[in-house]
Tab-separated table of C-alpha atoms in Angstrom:
chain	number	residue	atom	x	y	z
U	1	UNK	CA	-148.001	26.637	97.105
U	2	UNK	CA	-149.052	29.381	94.646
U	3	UNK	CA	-151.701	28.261	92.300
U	4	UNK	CA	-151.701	28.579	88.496
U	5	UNK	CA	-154.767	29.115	86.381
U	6	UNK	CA	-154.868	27.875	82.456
U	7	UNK	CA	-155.417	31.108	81.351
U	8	UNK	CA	-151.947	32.431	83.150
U	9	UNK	CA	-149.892	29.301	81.925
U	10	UNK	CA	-150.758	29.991	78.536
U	11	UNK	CA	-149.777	33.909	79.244
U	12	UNK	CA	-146.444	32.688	80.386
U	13	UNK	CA	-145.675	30.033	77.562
U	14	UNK	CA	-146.537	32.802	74.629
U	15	UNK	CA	-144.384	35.201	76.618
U	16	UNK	CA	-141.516	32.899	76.845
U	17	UNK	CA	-142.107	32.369	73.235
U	18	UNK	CA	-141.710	35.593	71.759
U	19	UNK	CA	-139.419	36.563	74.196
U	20	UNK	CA	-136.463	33.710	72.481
U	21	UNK	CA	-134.829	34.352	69.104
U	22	UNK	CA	-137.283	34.721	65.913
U	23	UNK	CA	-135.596	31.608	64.778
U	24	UNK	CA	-136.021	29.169	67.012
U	25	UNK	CA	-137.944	28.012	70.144
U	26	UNK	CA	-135.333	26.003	71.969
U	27	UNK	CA	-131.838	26.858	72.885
U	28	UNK	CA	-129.310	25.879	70.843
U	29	UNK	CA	-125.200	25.270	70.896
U	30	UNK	CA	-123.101	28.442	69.860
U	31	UNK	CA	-122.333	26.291	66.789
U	32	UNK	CA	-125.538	25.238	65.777
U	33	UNK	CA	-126.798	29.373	66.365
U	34	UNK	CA	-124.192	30.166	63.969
U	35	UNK	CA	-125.574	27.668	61.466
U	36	UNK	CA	-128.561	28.763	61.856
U	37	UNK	CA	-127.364	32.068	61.425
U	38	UNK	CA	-126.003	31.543	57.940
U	39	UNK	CA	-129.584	30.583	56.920
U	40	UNK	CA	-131.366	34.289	57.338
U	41	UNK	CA	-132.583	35.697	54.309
U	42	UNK	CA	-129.576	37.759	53.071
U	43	UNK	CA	-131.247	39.836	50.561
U	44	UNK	CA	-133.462	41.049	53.182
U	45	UNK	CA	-130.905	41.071	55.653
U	46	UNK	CA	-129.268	43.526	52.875
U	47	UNK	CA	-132.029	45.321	52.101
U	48	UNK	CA	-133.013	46.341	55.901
U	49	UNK	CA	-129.344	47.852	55.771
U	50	UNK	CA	-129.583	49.926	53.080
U	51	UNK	CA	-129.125	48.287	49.715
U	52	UNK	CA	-131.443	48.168	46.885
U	53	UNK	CA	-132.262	45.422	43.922
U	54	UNK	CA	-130.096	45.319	41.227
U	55	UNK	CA	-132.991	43.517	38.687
U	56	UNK	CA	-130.748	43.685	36.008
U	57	UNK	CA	-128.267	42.170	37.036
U	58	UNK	CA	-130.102	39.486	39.020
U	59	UNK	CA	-131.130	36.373	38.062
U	60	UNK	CA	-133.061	32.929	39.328
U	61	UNK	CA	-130.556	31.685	41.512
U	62	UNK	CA	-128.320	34.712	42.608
U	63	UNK	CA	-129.446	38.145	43.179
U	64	UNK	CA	-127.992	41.701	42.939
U	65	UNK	CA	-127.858	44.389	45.276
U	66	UNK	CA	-125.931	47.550	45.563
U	67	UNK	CA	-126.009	50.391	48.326
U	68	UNK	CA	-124.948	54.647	47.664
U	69	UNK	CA	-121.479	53.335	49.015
U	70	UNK	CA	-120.588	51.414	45.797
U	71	UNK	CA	-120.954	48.523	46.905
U	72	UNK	CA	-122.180	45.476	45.012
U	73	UNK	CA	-122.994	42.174	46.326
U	74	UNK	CA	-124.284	39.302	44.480
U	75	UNK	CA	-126.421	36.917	46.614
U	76	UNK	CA	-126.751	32.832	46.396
U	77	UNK	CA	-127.796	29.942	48.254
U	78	UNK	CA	-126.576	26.643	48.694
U	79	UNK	CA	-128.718	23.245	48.357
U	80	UNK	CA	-128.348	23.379	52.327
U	81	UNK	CA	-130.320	26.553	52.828
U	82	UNK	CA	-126.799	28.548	53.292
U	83	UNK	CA	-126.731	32.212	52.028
U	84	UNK	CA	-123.351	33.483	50.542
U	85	UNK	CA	-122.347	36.325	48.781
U	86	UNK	CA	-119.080	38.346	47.723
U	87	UNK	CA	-119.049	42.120	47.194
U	88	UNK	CA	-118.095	42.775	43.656
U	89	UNK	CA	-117.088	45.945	44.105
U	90	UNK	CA	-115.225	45.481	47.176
U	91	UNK	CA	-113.164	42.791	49.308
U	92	UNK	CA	-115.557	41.254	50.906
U	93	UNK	CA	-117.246	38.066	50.574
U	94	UNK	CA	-118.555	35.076	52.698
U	95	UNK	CA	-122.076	34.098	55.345
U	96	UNK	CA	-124.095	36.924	57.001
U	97	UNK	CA	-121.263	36.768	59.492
U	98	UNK	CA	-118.713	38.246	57.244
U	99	UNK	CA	-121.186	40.582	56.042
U	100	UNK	CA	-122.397	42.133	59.605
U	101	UNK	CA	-118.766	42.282	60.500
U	102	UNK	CA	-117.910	44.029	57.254
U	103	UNK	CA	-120.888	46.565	58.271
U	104	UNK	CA	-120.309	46.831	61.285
U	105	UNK	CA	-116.974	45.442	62.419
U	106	UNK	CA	-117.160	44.463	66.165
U	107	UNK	CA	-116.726	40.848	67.133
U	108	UNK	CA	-118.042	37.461	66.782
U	109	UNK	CA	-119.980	38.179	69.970
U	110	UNK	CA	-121.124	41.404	68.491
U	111	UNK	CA	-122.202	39.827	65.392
U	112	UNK	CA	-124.418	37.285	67.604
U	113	UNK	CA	-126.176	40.025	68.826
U	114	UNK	CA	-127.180	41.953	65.846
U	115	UNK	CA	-128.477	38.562	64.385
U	116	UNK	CA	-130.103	37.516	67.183
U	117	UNK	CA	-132.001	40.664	67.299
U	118	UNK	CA	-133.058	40.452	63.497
U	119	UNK	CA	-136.312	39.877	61.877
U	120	UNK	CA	-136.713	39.285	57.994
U	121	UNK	CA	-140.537	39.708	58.435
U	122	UNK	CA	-140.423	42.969	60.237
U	123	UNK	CA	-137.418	44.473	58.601
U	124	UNK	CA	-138.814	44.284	55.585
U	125	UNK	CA	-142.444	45.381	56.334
U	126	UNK	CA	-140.462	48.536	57.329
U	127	UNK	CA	-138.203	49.614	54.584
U	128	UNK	CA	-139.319	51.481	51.432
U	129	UNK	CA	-138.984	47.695	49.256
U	130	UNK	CA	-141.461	44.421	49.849
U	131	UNK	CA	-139.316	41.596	49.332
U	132	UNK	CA	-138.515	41.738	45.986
U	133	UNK	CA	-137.422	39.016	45.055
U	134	UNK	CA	-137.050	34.974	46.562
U	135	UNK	CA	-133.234	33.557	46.334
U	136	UNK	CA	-133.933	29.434	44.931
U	137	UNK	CA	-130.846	27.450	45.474
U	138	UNK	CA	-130.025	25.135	42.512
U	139	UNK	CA	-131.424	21.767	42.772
U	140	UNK	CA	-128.660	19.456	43.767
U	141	UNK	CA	-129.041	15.498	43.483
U	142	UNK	CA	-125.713	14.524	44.948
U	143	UNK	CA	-126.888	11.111	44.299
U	144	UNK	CA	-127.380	11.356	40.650
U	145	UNK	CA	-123.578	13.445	40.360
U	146	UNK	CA	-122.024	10.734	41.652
U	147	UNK	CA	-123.666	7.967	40.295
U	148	UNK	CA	-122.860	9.041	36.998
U	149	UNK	CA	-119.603	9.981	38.100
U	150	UNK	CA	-118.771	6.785	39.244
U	151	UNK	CA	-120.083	5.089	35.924
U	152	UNK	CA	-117.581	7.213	34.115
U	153	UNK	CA	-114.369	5.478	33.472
U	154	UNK	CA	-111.109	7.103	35.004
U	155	UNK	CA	-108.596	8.487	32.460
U	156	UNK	CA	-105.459	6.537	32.356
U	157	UNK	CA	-104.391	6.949	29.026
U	158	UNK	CA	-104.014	9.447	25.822
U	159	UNK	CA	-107.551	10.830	25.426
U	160	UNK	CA	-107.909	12.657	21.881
U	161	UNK	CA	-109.717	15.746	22.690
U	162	UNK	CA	-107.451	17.150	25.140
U	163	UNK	CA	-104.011	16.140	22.600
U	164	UNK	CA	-105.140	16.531	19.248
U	165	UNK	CA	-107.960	18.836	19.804
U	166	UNK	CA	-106.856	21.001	22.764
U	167	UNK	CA	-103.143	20.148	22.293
U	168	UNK	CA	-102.298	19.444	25.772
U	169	UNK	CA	-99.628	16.334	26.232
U	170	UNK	CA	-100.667	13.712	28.005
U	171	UNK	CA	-98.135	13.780	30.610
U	172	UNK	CA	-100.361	16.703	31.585
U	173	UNK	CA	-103.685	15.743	32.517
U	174	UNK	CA	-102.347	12.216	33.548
U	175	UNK	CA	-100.229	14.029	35.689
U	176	UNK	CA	-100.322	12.294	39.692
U	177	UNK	CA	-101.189	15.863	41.120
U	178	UNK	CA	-104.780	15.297	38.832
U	179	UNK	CA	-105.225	11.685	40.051
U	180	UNK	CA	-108.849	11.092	39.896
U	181	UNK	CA	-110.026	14.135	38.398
U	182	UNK	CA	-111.165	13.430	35.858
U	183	UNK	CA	-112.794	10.687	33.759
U	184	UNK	CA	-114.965	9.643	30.188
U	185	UNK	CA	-118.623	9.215	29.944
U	186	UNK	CA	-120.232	6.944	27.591
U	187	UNK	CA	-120.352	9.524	25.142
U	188	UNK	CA	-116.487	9.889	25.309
U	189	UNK	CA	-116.855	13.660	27.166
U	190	UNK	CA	-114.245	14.340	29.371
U	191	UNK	CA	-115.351	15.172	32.894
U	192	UNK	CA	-113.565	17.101	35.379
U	193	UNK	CA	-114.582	16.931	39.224
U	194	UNK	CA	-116.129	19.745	41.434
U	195	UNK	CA	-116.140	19.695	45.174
U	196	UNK	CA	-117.545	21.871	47.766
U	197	UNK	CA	-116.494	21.695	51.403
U	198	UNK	CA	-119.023	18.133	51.799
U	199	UNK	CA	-117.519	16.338	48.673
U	200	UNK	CA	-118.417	15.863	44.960
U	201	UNK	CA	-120.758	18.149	43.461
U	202	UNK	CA	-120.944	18.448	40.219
U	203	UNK	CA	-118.455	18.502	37.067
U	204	UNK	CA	-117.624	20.316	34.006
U	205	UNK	CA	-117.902	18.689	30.255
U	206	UNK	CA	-116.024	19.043	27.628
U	207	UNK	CA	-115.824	17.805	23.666
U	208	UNK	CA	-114.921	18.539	20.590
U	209	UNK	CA	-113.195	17.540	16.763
U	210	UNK	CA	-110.111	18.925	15.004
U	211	UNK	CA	-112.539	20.668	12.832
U	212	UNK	CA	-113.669	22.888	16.096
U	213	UNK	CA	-117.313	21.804	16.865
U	214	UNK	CA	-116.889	21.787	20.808
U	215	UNK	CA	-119.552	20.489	23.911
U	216	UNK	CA	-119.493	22.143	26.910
U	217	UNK	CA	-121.646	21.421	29.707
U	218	UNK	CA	-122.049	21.029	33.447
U	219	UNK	CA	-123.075	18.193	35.258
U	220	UNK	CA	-127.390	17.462	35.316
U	221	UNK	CA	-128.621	18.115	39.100
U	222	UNK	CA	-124.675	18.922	39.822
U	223	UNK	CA	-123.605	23.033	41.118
U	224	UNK	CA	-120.426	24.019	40.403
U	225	UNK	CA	-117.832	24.087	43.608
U	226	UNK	CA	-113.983	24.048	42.468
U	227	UNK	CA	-111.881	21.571	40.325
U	228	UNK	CA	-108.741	21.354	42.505
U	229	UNK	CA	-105.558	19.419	41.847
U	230	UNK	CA	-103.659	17.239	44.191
U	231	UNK	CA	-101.611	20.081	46.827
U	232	UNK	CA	-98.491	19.245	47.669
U	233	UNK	CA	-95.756	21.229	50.862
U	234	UNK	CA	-94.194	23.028	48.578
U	235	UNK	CA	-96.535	24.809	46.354
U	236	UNK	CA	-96.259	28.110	46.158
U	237	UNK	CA	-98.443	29.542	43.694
U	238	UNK	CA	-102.349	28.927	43.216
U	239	UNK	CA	-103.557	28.905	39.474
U	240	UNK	CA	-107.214	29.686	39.491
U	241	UNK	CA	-108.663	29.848	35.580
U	242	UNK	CA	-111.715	30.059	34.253
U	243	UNK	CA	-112.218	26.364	33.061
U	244	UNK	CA	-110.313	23.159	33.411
U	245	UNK	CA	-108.969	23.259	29.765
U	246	UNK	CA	-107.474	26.679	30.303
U	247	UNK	CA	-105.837	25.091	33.515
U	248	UNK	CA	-104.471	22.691	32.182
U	249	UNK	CA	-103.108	24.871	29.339
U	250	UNK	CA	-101.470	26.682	31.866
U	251	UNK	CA	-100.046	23.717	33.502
U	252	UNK	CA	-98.851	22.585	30.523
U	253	UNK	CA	-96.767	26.043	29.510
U	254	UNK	CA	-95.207	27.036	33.308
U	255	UNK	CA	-95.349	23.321	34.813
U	256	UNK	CA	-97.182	21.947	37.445
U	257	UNK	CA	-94.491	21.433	40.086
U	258	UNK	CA	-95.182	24.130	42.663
U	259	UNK	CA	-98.499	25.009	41.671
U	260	UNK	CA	-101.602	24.096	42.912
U	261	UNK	CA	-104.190	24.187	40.227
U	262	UNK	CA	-108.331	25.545	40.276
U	263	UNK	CA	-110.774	25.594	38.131
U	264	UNK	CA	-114.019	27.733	38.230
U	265	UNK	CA	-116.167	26.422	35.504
U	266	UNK	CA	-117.003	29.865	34.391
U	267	UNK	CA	-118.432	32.942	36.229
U	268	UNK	CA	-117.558	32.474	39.826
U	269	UNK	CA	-120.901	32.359	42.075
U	270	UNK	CA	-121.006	33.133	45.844
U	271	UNK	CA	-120.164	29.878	46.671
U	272	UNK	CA	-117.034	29.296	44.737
U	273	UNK	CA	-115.899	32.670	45.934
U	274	UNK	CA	-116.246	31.397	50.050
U	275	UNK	CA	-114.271	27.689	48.875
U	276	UNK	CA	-111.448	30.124	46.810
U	277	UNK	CA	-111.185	32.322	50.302
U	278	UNK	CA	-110.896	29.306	51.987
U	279	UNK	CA	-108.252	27.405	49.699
U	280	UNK	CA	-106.103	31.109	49.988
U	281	UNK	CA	-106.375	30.162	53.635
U	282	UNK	CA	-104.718	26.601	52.793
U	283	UNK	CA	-101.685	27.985	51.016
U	284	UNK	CA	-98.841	28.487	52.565
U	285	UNK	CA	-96.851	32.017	53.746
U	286	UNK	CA	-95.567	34.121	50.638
U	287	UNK	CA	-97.932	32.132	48.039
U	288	UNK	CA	-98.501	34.069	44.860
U	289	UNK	CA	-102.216	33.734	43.552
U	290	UNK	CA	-102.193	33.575	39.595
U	291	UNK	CA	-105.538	34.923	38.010
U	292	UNK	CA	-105.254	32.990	34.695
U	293	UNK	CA	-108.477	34.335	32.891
U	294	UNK	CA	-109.621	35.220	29.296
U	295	UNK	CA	-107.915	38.188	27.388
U	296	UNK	CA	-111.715	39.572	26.870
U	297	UNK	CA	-113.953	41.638	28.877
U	298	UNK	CA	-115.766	38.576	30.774
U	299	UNK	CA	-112.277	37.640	31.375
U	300	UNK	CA	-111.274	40.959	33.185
U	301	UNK	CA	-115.075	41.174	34.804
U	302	UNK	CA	-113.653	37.321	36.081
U	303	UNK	CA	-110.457	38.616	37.708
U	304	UNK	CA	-112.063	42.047	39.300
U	305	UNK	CA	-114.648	40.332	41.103
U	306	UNK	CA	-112.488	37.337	42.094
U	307	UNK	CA	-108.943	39.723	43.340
U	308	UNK	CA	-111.297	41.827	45.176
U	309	UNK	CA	-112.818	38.893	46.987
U	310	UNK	CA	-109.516	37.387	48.047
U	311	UNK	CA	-107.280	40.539	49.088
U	312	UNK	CA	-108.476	40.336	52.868
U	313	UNK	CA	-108.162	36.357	52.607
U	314	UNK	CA	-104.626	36.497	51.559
U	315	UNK	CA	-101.682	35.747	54.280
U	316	UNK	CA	-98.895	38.582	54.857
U	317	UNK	CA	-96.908	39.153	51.828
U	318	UNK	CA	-99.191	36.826	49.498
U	319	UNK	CA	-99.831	38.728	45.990
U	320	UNK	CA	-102.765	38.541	43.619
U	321	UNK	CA	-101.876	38.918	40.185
U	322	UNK	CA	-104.278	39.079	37.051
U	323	UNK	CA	-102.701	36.788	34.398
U	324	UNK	CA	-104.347	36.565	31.202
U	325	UNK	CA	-102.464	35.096	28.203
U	326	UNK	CA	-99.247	36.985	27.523
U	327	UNK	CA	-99.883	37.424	23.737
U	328	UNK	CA	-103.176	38.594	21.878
U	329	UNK	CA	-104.748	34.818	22.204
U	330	UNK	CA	-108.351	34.544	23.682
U	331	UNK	CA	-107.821	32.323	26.308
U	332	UNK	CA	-104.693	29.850	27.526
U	333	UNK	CA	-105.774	27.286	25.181
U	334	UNK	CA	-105.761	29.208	22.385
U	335	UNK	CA	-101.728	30.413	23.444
U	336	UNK	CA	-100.833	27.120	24.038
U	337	UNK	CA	-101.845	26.050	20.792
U	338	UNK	CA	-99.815	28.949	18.948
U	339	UNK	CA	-96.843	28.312	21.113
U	340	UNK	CA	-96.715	24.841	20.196
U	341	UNK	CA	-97.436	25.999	16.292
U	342	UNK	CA	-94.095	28.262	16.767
U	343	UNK	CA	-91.850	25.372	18.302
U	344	UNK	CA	-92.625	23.486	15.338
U	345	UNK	CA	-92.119	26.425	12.594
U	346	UNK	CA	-88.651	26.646	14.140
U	347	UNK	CA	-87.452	23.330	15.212
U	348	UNK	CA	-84.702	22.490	12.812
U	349	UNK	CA	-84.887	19.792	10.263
U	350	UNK	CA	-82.196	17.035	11.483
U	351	UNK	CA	-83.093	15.152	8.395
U	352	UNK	CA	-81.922	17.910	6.266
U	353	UNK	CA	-78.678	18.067	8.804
């Protein structure tokens, strides 16, 4: 029997070691590679393919970069250690996975090879940019979102923000398609659920008077996922608008039979981008995708980045269609409110009859 020395044992372990994946040590299921895949640095990934930092229009927890293509993606991380982004100039958006095959097309087997074969560390020691700059995913205490969530006390009758301040009936947000979506805090906010693809993560806040002093907020140690109604077979249109109030506007004017409703919270982050791809996915054949968004320049920046994100998510003969309010109004809200104001300018007087 051949005998080993020390010395040639410990030859053999470091060349096993550096001869396996950067990543990891030990082998691992295709699934739990792919995982694992999703966690690589994306900037750098980015950066050792070309594209540069965007400071400007980075930021804490998502970051910027564009390449001499056009392209623009922004760049954000999950509480999990996931990386997503969507291209804001193009069509893309998802995991590194959706961004190697957008680079290089190929297939999943493909795509498992590139990765395999990349190193953060040494990409980056050889392109013209250091790391620039370090992705932090927002702190998340799913704990504390739900605790307070379930403190909150479930809406079940007239509530007199959303009627007399926001104008929206009743029959509206009490509606069974927004069962359990929303509830009342302590401090009489109304609260409207998020969820990302594990459960609840966070919620949006709203308040306000007559007179028009207004709260908004989001959720302490909550990230925004989606607000999502109740679907039903035979939607066939998906309303995605900027916040919960301008959904429910919009519910309130076209109906909500047919419709499954979204809500975004405000500008759309790589995450919410991935969950909208992946709700397009969940809509039936010949679905119409209704933009419902701001009649202002944040509300067109809104629809851009969001259409361009879902056209190669859509099924055959789907359409995207940017649908701010029909009139000069700011928002849905603000539309709803002046329709109303007409109906009642021009609703004859029976006690005059």
């Amino acid at each position: 029997m051949e005998k080993i020395t020390a010395a040639e044992v410990d030859a053999r372990s470091s060349l096993e070691r550096i001869s396996k994946p950067w990543y990891c040590f030990q082998m691992v299921s295709r699934a739990e590679e792919l995982q694992q895949f999703k966690r690589i640095d994306l900037v750098a990934f980015a950066i050792s393919r070309g594209f540069e930092l965007d400071r400007k229009a980075s930021s804490r927890s998502s970051v910027a970069v564009r390449n001499v293509r056009g392209d623009k993606l922004i760049i954000g991380k999950s509480d999990d250690g996931t990386y997503h982004y969507f291209n804001a100039k193009g069509s893309d958006a998802g995991t590194i996975i959706d961004l190697v095959q957008s680079l290089d097309g190929g297939s999943l087997g493909d795509v498992r090879k590139t990765l395999r074969a990349f190193d953060p560390a040494s990409a980056l020691a050889t392109t013209a940019q250091s790391k620039p700059v370090t992705v932090v995913a927002r702190s998340v205490d799913r704990v504390q979102v739900q605790a307070t969530w379930a403190k909150a006390l479930p809406l079940q009758s007239e509530n007199l923000y959303l009627s007399r301040c926001r104008m929206i009936a009743s029959s509206t947000y009490l509606h069974p398609r927004f069962y359990g979506r929303f509830r009342i805090d302590s401090r009489n906010n109304v609260l409207a659920a998020h969820h990302d693809k594990t459960g609840l993560c966070g919620y949006e806040m709203k308040n306000g008077t007559r007179e028009g002093t207004t709260f908004t907020g989001f959720s302490p140690g909550g990230v925004k996922g989606l607000f999502a109604s109740r679907p039903a077979d035979g939607d066939r249109t998906m309303v995605v608008a900027e916040t919960f109030i301008d959904m429910l506007s919009v519910a309130a004017l076209k109906g909500i039979e047919g419709r499954r409703f979204f809500s975004l919270g405000g500008q759309p982050s790589p995450l919410q981008i991935t969950l909208l791809r992946a709700a397009v996915a969940r809509m039936p054949c010949r679905a119409t995708i209704e933009l419902c968004v701001d009649n202002d320049q944040g509300g067109k920046a809104i629809a851009g980045q969001v259409k361009a994100a879902l056209e190669t998510a859509v099924h055959d003969a789907q359409k995207i269609k940017v649908c701010p309010p029909p009139d000069t109004s700011k928002d849905w809200n603000d539309y709803l409110k002046s329709a109303q104001a007409t109906r009642r300018m021009t609703k004859p007087n029976l006690a005059r009859g």
